[in-house]
Coordinates of C-alpha atoms and ligand atoms in Angstrom, one line a residue:
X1 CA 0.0 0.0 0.0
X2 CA 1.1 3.3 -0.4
X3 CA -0.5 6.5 0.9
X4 CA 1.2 10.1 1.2
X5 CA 0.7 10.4 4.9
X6 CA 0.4 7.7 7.7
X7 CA -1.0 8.6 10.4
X8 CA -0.1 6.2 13.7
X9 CA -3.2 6.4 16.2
X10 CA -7.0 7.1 15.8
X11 CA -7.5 9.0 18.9
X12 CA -8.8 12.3 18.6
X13 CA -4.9 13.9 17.2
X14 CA -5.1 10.9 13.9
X15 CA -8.3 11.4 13.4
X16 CA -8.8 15.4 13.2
X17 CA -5.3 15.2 11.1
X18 CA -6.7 12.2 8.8
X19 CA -9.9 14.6 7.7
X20 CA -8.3 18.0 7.5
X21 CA -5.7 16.1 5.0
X22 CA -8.6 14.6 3.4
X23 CA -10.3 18.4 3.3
X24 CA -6.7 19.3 1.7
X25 CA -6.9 16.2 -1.1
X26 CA -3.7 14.9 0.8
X27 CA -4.3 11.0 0.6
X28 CA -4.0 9.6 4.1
X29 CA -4.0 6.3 5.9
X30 CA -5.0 6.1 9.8
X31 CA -3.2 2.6 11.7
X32 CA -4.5 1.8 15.4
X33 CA -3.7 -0.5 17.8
X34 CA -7.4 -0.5 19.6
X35 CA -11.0 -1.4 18.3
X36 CA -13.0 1.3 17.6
X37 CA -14.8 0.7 20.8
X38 CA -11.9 0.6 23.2
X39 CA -10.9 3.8 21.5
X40 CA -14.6 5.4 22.5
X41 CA -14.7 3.6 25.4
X42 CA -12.1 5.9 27.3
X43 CA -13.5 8.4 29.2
X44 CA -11.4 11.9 28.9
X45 CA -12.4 15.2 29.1
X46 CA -14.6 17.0 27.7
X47 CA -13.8 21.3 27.0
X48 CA -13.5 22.6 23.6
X49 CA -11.8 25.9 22.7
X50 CA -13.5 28.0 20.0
X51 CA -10.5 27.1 18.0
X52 CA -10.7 23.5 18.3
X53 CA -14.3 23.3 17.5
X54 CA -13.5 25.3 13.9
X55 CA -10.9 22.7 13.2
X56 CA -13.8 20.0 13.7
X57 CA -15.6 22.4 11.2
X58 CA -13.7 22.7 8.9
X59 CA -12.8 18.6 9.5
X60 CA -16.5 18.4 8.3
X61 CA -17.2 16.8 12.0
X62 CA -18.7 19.6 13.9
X63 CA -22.5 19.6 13.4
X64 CA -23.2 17.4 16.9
X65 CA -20.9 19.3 18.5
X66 CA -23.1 22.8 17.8
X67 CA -26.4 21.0 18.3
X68 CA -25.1 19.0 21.8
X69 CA -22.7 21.0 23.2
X70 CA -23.0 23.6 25.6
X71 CA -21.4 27.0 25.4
X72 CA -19.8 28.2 28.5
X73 CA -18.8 31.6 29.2
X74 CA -17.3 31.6 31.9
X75 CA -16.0 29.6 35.4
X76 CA -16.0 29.8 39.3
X77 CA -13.0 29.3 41.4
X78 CA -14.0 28.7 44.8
X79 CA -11.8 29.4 47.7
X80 CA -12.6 30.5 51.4
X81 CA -16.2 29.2 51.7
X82 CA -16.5 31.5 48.7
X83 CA -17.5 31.3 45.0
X84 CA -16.2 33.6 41.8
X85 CA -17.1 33.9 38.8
X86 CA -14.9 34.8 35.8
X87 CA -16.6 36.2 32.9
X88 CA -14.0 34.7 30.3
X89 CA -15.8 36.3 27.3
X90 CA -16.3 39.8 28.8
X91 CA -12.4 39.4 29.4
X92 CA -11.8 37.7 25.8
X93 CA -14.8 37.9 23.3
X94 CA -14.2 33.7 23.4
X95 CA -16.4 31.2 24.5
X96 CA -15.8 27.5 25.5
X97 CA -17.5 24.3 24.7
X98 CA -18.5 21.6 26.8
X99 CA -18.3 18.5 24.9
X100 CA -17.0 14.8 25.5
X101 CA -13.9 14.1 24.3
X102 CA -15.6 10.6 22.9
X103 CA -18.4 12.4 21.5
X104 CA -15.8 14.3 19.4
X105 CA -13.8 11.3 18.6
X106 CA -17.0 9.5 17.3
X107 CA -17.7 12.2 15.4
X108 CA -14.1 12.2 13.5
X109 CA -14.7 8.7 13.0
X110 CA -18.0 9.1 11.5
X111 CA -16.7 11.4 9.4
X112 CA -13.6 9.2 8.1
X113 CA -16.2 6.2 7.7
X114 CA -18.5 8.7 5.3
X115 CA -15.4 10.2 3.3
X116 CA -14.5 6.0 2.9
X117 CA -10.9 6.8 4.3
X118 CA -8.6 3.6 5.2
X119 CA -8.5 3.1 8.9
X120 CA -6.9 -0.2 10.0
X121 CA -8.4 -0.9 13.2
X122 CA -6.6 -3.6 15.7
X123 CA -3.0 -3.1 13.7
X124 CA -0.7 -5.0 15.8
X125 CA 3.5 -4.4 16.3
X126 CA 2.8 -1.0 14.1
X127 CA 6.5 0.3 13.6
X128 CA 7.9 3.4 11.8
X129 CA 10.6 2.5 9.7
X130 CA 13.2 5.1 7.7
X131 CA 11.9 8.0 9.1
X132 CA 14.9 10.0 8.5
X133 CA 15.4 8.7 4.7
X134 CA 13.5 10.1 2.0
X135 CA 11.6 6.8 1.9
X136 CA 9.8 6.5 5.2
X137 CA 7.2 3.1 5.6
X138 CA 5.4 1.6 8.1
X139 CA 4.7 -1.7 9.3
X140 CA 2.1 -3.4 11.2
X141 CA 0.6 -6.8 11.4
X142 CA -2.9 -7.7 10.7
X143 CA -4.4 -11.4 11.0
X144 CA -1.2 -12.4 11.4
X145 CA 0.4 -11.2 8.0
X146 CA 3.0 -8.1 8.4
X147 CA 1.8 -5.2 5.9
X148 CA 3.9 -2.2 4.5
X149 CA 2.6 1.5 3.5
X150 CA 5.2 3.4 1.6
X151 CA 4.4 7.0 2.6
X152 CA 6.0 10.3 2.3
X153 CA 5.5 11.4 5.7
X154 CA 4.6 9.6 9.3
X155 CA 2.4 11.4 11.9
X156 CA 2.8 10.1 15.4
X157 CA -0.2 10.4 16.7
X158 CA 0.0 7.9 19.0
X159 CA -0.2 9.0 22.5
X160 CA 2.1 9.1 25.6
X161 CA 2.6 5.6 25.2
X162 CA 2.8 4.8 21.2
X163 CA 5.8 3.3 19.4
X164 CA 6.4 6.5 17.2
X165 CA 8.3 8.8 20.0
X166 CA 9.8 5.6 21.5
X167 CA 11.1 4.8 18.0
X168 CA 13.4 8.0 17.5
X169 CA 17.0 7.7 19.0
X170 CA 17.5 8.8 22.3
X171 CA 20.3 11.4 21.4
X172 CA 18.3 13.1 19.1
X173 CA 15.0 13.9 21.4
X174 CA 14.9 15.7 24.9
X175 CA 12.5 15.4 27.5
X176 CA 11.1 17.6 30.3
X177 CA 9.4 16.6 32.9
X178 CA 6.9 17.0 36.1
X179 CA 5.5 14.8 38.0
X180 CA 2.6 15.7 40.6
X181 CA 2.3 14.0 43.9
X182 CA -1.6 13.2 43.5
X183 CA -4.1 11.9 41.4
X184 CA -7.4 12.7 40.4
X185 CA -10.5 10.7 41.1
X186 CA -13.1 11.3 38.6
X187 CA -16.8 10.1 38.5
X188 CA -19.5 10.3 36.1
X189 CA -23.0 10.0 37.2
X190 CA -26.5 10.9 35.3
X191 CA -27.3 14.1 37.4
X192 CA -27.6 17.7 36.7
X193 CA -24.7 19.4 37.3
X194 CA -24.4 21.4 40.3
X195 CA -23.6 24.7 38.2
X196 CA -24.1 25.8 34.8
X197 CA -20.7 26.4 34.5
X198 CA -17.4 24.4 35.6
X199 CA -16.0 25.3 39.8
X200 CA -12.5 24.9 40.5
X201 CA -12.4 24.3 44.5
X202 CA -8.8 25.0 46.4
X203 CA -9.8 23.6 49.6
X204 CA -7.5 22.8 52.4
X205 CA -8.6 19.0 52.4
X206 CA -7.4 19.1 48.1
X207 CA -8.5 20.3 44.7
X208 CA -12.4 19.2 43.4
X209 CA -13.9 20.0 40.7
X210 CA -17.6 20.1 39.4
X211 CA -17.6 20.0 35.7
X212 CA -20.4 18.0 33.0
X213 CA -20.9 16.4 30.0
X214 CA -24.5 17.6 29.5
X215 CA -27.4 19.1 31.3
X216 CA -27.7 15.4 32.9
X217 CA -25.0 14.0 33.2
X218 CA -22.2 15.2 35.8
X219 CA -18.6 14.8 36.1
X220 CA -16.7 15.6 39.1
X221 CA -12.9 15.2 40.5
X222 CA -11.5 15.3 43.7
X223 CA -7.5 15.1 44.4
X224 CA -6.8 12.0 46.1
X225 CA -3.7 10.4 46.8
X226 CA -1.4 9.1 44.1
X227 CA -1.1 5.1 45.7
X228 CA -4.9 5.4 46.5
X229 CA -7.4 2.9 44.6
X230 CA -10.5 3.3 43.0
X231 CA -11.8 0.2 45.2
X232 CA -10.8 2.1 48.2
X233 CA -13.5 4.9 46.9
X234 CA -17.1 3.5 47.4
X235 CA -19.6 6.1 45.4
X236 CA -20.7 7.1 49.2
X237 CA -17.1 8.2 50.9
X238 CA -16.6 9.7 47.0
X239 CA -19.7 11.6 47.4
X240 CA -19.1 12.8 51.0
X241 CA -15.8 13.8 50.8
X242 CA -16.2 16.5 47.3
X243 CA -19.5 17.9 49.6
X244 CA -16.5 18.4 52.2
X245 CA -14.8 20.1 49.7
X246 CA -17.5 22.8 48.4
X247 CA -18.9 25.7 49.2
X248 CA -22.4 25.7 51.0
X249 CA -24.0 26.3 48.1
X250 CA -23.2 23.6 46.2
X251 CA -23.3 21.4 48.6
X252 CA -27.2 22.3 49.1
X253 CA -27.4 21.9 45.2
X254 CA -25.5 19.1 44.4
X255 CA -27.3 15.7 43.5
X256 CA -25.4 12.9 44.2
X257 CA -26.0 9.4 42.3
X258 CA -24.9 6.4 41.2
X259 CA -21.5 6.5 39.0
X260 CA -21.5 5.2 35.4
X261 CA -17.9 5.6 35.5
X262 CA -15.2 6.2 38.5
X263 CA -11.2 6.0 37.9
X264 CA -8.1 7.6 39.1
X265 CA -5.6 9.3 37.0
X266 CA -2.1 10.6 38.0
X267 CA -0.8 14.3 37.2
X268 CA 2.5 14.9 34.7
X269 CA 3.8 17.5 32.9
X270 CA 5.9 16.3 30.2
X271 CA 7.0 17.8 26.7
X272 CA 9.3 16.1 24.3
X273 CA 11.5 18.5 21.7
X274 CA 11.7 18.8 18.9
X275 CA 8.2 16.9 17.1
X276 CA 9.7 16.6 13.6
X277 CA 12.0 13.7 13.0
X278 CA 13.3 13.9 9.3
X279 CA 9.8 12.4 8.0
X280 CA 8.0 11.7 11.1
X281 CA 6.0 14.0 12.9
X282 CA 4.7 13.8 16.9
X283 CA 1.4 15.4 17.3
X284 CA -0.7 15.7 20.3
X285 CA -0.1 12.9 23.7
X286 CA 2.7 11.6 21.4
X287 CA 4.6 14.9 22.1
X288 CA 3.5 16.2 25.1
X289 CA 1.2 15.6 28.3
X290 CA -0.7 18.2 30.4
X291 CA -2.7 18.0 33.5
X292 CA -6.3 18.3 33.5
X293 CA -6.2 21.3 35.5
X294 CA -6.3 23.8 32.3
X295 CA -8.4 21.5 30.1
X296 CA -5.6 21.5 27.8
X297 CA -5.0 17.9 26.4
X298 CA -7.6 17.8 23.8
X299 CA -7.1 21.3 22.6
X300 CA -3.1 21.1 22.5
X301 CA -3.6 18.2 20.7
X302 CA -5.8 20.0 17.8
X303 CA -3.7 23.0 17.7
X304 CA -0.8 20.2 17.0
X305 CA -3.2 19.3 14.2
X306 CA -3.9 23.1 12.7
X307 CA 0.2 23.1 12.6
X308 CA 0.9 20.0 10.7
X309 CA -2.0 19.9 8.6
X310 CA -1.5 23.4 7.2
X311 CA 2.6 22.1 6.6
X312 CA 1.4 19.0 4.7
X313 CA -0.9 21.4 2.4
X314 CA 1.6 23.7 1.4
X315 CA 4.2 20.9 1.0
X316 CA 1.9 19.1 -1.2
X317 CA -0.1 22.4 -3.3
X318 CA 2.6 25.2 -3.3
X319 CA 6.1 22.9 -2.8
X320 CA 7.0 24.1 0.3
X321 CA 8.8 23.0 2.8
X322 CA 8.3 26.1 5.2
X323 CA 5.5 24.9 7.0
X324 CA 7.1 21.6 7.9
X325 CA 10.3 23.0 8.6
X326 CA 8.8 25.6 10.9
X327 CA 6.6 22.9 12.6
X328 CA 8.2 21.8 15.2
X329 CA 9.1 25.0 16.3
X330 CA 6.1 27.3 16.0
X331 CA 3.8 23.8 17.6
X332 CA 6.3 23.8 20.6
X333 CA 6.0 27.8 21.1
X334 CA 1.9 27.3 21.6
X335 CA 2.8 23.8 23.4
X336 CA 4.9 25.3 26.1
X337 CA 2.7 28.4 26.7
X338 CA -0.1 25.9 27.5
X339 CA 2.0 23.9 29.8
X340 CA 2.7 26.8 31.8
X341 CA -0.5 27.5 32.3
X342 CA -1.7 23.9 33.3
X343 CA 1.2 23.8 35.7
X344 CA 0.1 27.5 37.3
X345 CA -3.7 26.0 37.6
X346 CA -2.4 22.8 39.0
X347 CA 0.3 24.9 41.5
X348 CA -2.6 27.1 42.8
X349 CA -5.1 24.9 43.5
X350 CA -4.1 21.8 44.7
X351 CA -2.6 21.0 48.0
X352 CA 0.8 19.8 47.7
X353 CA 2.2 17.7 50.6
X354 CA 5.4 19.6 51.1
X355 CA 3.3 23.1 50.9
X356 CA 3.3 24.1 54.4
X357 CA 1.2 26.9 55.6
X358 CA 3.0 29.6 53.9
X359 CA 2.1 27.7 50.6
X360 CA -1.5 27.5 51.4
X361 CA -1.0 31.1 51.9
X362 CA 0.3 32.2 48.8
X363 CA -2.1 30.0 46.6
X364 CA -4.8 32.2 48.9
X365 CA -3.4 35.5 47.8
X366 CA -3.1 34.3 44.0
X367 CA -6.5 33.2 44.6
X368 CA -7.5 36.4 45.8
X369 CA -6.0 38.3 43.5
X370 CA -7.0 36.7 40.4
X371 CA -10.6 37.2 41.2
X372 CA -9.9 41.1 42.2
X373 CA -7.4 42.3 39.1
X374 CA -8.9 42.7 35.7
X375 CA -5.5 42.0 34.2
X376 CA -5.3 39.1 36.3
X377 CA -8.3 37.5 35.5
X378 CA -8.0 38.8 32.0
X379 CA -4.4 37.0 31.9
X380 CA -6.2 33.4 33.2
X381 CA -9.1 34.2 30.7
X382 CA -6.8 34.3 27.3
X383 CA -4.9 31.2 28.1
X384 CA -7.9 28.9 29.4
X385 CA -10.3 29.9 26.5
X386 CA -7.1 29.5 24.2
X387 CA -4.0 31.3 22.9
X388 CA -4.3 32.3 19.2
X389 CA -3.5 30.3 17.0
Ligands
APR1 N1 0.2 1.6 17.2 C1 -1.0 2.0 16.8 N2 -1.8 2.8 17.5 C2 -1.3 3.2 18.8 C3 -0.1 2.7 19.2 C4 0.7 1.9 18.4 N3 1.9 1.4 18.8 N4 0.1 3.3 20.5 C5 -0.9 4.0 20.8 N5 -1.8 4.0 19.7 C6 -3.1 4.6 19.7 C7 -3.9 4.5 21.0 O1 -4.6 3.3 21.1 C8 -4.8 5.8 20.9 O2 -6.1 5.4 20.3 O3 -2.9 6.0 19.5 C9 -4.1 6.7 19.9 C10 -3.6 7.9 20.7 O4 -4.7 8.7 21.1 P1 -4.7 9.6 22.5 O5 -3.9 8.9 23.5 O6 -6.1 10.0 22.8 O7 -3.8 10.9 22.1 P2 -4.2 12.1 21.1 O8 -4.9 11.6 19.9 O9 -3.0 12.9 21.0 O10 -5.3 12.9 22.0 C11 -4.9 13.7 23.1 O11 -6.3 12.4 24.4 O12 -5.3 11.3 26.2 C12 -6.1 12.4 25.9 O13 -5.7 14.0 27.5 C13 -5.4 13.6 26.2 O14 -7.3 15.0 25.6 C14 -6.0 14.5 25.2 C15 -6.1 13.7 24.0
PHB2 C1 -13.9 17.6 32.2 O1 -15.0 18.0 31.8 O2 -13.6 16.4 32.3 C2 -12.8 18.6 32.6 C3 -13.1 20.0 32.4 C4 -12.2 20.9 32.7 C5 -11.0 20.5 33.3 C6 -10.7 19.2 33.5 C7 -11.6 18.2 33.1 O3 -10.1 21.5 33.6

């Protein structure tokens, strides 16, 4: 087989890139390792910037999104017994979208499905090969049999944990890395949310976090311990301690119920440099991890996307090699920026073991200030709606 780019993983990074290369006429083939239904059936999160949802526009995947997704402008942070609101568009003219990370994946792969694009579901020991030749190919197995695509480019879009980063020789890539002491323990349940909008809780006990999927269904995370586990957390002691952990009134709001899904996730920063590898490209988890704190992941990964699928069109219509020679460095400039800012959430509102009372303190007085400073609440709004692209 032979395709002009492959593209290694059908998460939500593959699958954008595969239809915006398909919008450009660039001839694509998407290779995972999961099932369709493993890949849907991991529960992420679930906030769109304005940008991102234009890329799932112009993808041709964006119609649900508009009809199901709901338009936030603005958060709380809660601090003190207290609740504040920041009015993010006022600040920005931007609005944010509440929509399932799944929901948007299902939608790219409804999409591919319609355009009858090449997916190869279930591709097993999927290997990038010659990378920095002019030749690049990949192999995988399928049914037993090993398969080659001869390709112009790879796009490792394979996540934290794909073969495509681990592939590139140690001396040429370098790594940064943080790594929090906590987790967080998310639930889902079918319940109105307790808000309209999302509320970011510092709270001497740890960080919560009331945020939704939909009018009726809830999601909600509390900080927990990182060697903690989920059997340790029956919906009842979940349910008690994020009340301990909220301001009155939500806590006289909230409607607790059964959870549909409950899991624990532990807290990195992590960024890889450079993302261009003679012929392969890292896009999205592949490159770089976030935590949640910012609601970054998703939207890092699509501004990835924007980057590389704009360098494959000009390669390909106007002979180019700018845009991929400049990819690398002008994804990294937007990456970074993001990373500080889900570090700077993450540092202010969590409790961090070695913190001491001053800490707790300081994250106060940041607290307080952000909510009583236009040009600091201004400064949170720009980068969690979404620096320009
Ligand atoms: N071969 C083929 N596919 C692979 C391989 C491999 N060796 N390794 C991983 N994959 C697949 C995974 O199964 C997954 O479906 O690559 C895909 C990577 O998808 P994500 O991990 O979702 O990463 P990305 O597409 O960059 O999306 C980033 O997902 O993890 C969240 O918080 C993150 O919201 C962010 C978003
Ligand atoms: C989510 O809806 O899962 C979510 C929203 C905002 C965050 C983190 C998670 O900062």
């Amino acid at each position: 087989m032979r395709t002009k780019v492959a593209i290694i993983g059908a998460g939500p990074a593959g699958l954008l890139l595969g239809q915006l290369l398909h919008t450009y006429g660039v001839d694509n083939v998407v290779l995972e390792r999961q099932t369709p239904e493993y890949v849907l059936g991991r529960i992420r999160a679930g906030l769109l910037e304005e940008g991102t949802v234009a890329l799932l526009d112009e993808a041709g995947a964006g119609s649900r999104a508009h009809h199901e997704g709901l338009v936030h402008h603005g958060v709380e942070l809660a601090f003190g017994g207290a609740r504040h609101r920041i009015d993010m568009h006022a600040a920005t003219g931007k609005t944010m979208m509440i929509y399932g990370q799944t929901e948007v994946t299902l939608d790219l792969m409804n999409a591919r499905k319609a355009a009858g694009l090449t997916t190869i579901y279930e591709a097993a020991d999927v290997k990038p090969h010659d990378f920095d030749t002019d030749l690049p190919r990949v192999t995988y197995v399928k049914d037993g049999i090993t398969h080659e695509i001869a390709c112009d480019f790879i796009a490792g879009c394979d996540g934290y944990h794909g073969v495509s980063r681990a592939s590139v020789s140690a001396s040429a890539i370098q790594t940064f890395e943080r790594v929090y002491p906590f987790g967080w323990l998310g639930i889902l349940s079918e319940t109105p949310p307790v808000s309209h909008e999302l509320i970011y809780n510092n709270h001497a006990r740890g960080f919560a976090l009331c945020t939704m999927r939909s009018t009726h269904r809830s999601r909600y995370y509390v900080q927990c311990p990182l060697d903690d586990h989920i059997d340790q957390w029956p919906d009842d002691r979940f349910w008690d301690e994020l009340k301990r952990r909220l301001d009155q009134k939500a806590v006289d709001e909230l409607v607790t119920g059964p959870s549909i899904e409950k899991s624990i996730a532990p807290l990195r920063s992590f960024v890889a440099e450079p993302m261009r590898f003679g012929r392969m490209f890292l896009a999205g988890d592949a490159s770089h991890i976030v935590p949640p704190t910012g609601a970054k992941g998703l939207n890092l990964a699509a501004s990835d996307v924007h980057y590389l699928s704009h360098a494959f069109r000009e390669y390909y219509d106007e002979k180019s090699s700018a845009g991929i020679d400049a990819y690398s460095s002008t994804a990294l400039t937007r990456v970074w920026k993001a990373v500080r800012f889900s570090w700077w959430m993450t540092s202010m509102l969590h409790k961090f073991p070695d913190q001491g009372e001053f800490g707790a303190r300081i994250q106060l007085a940041e607290l307080d200030y952000l909510v009583s400073s236009k040009a600091a609440s201004t400064s949170l709004s720009e980068n969690y709606v979404g620096l320009p692209l």
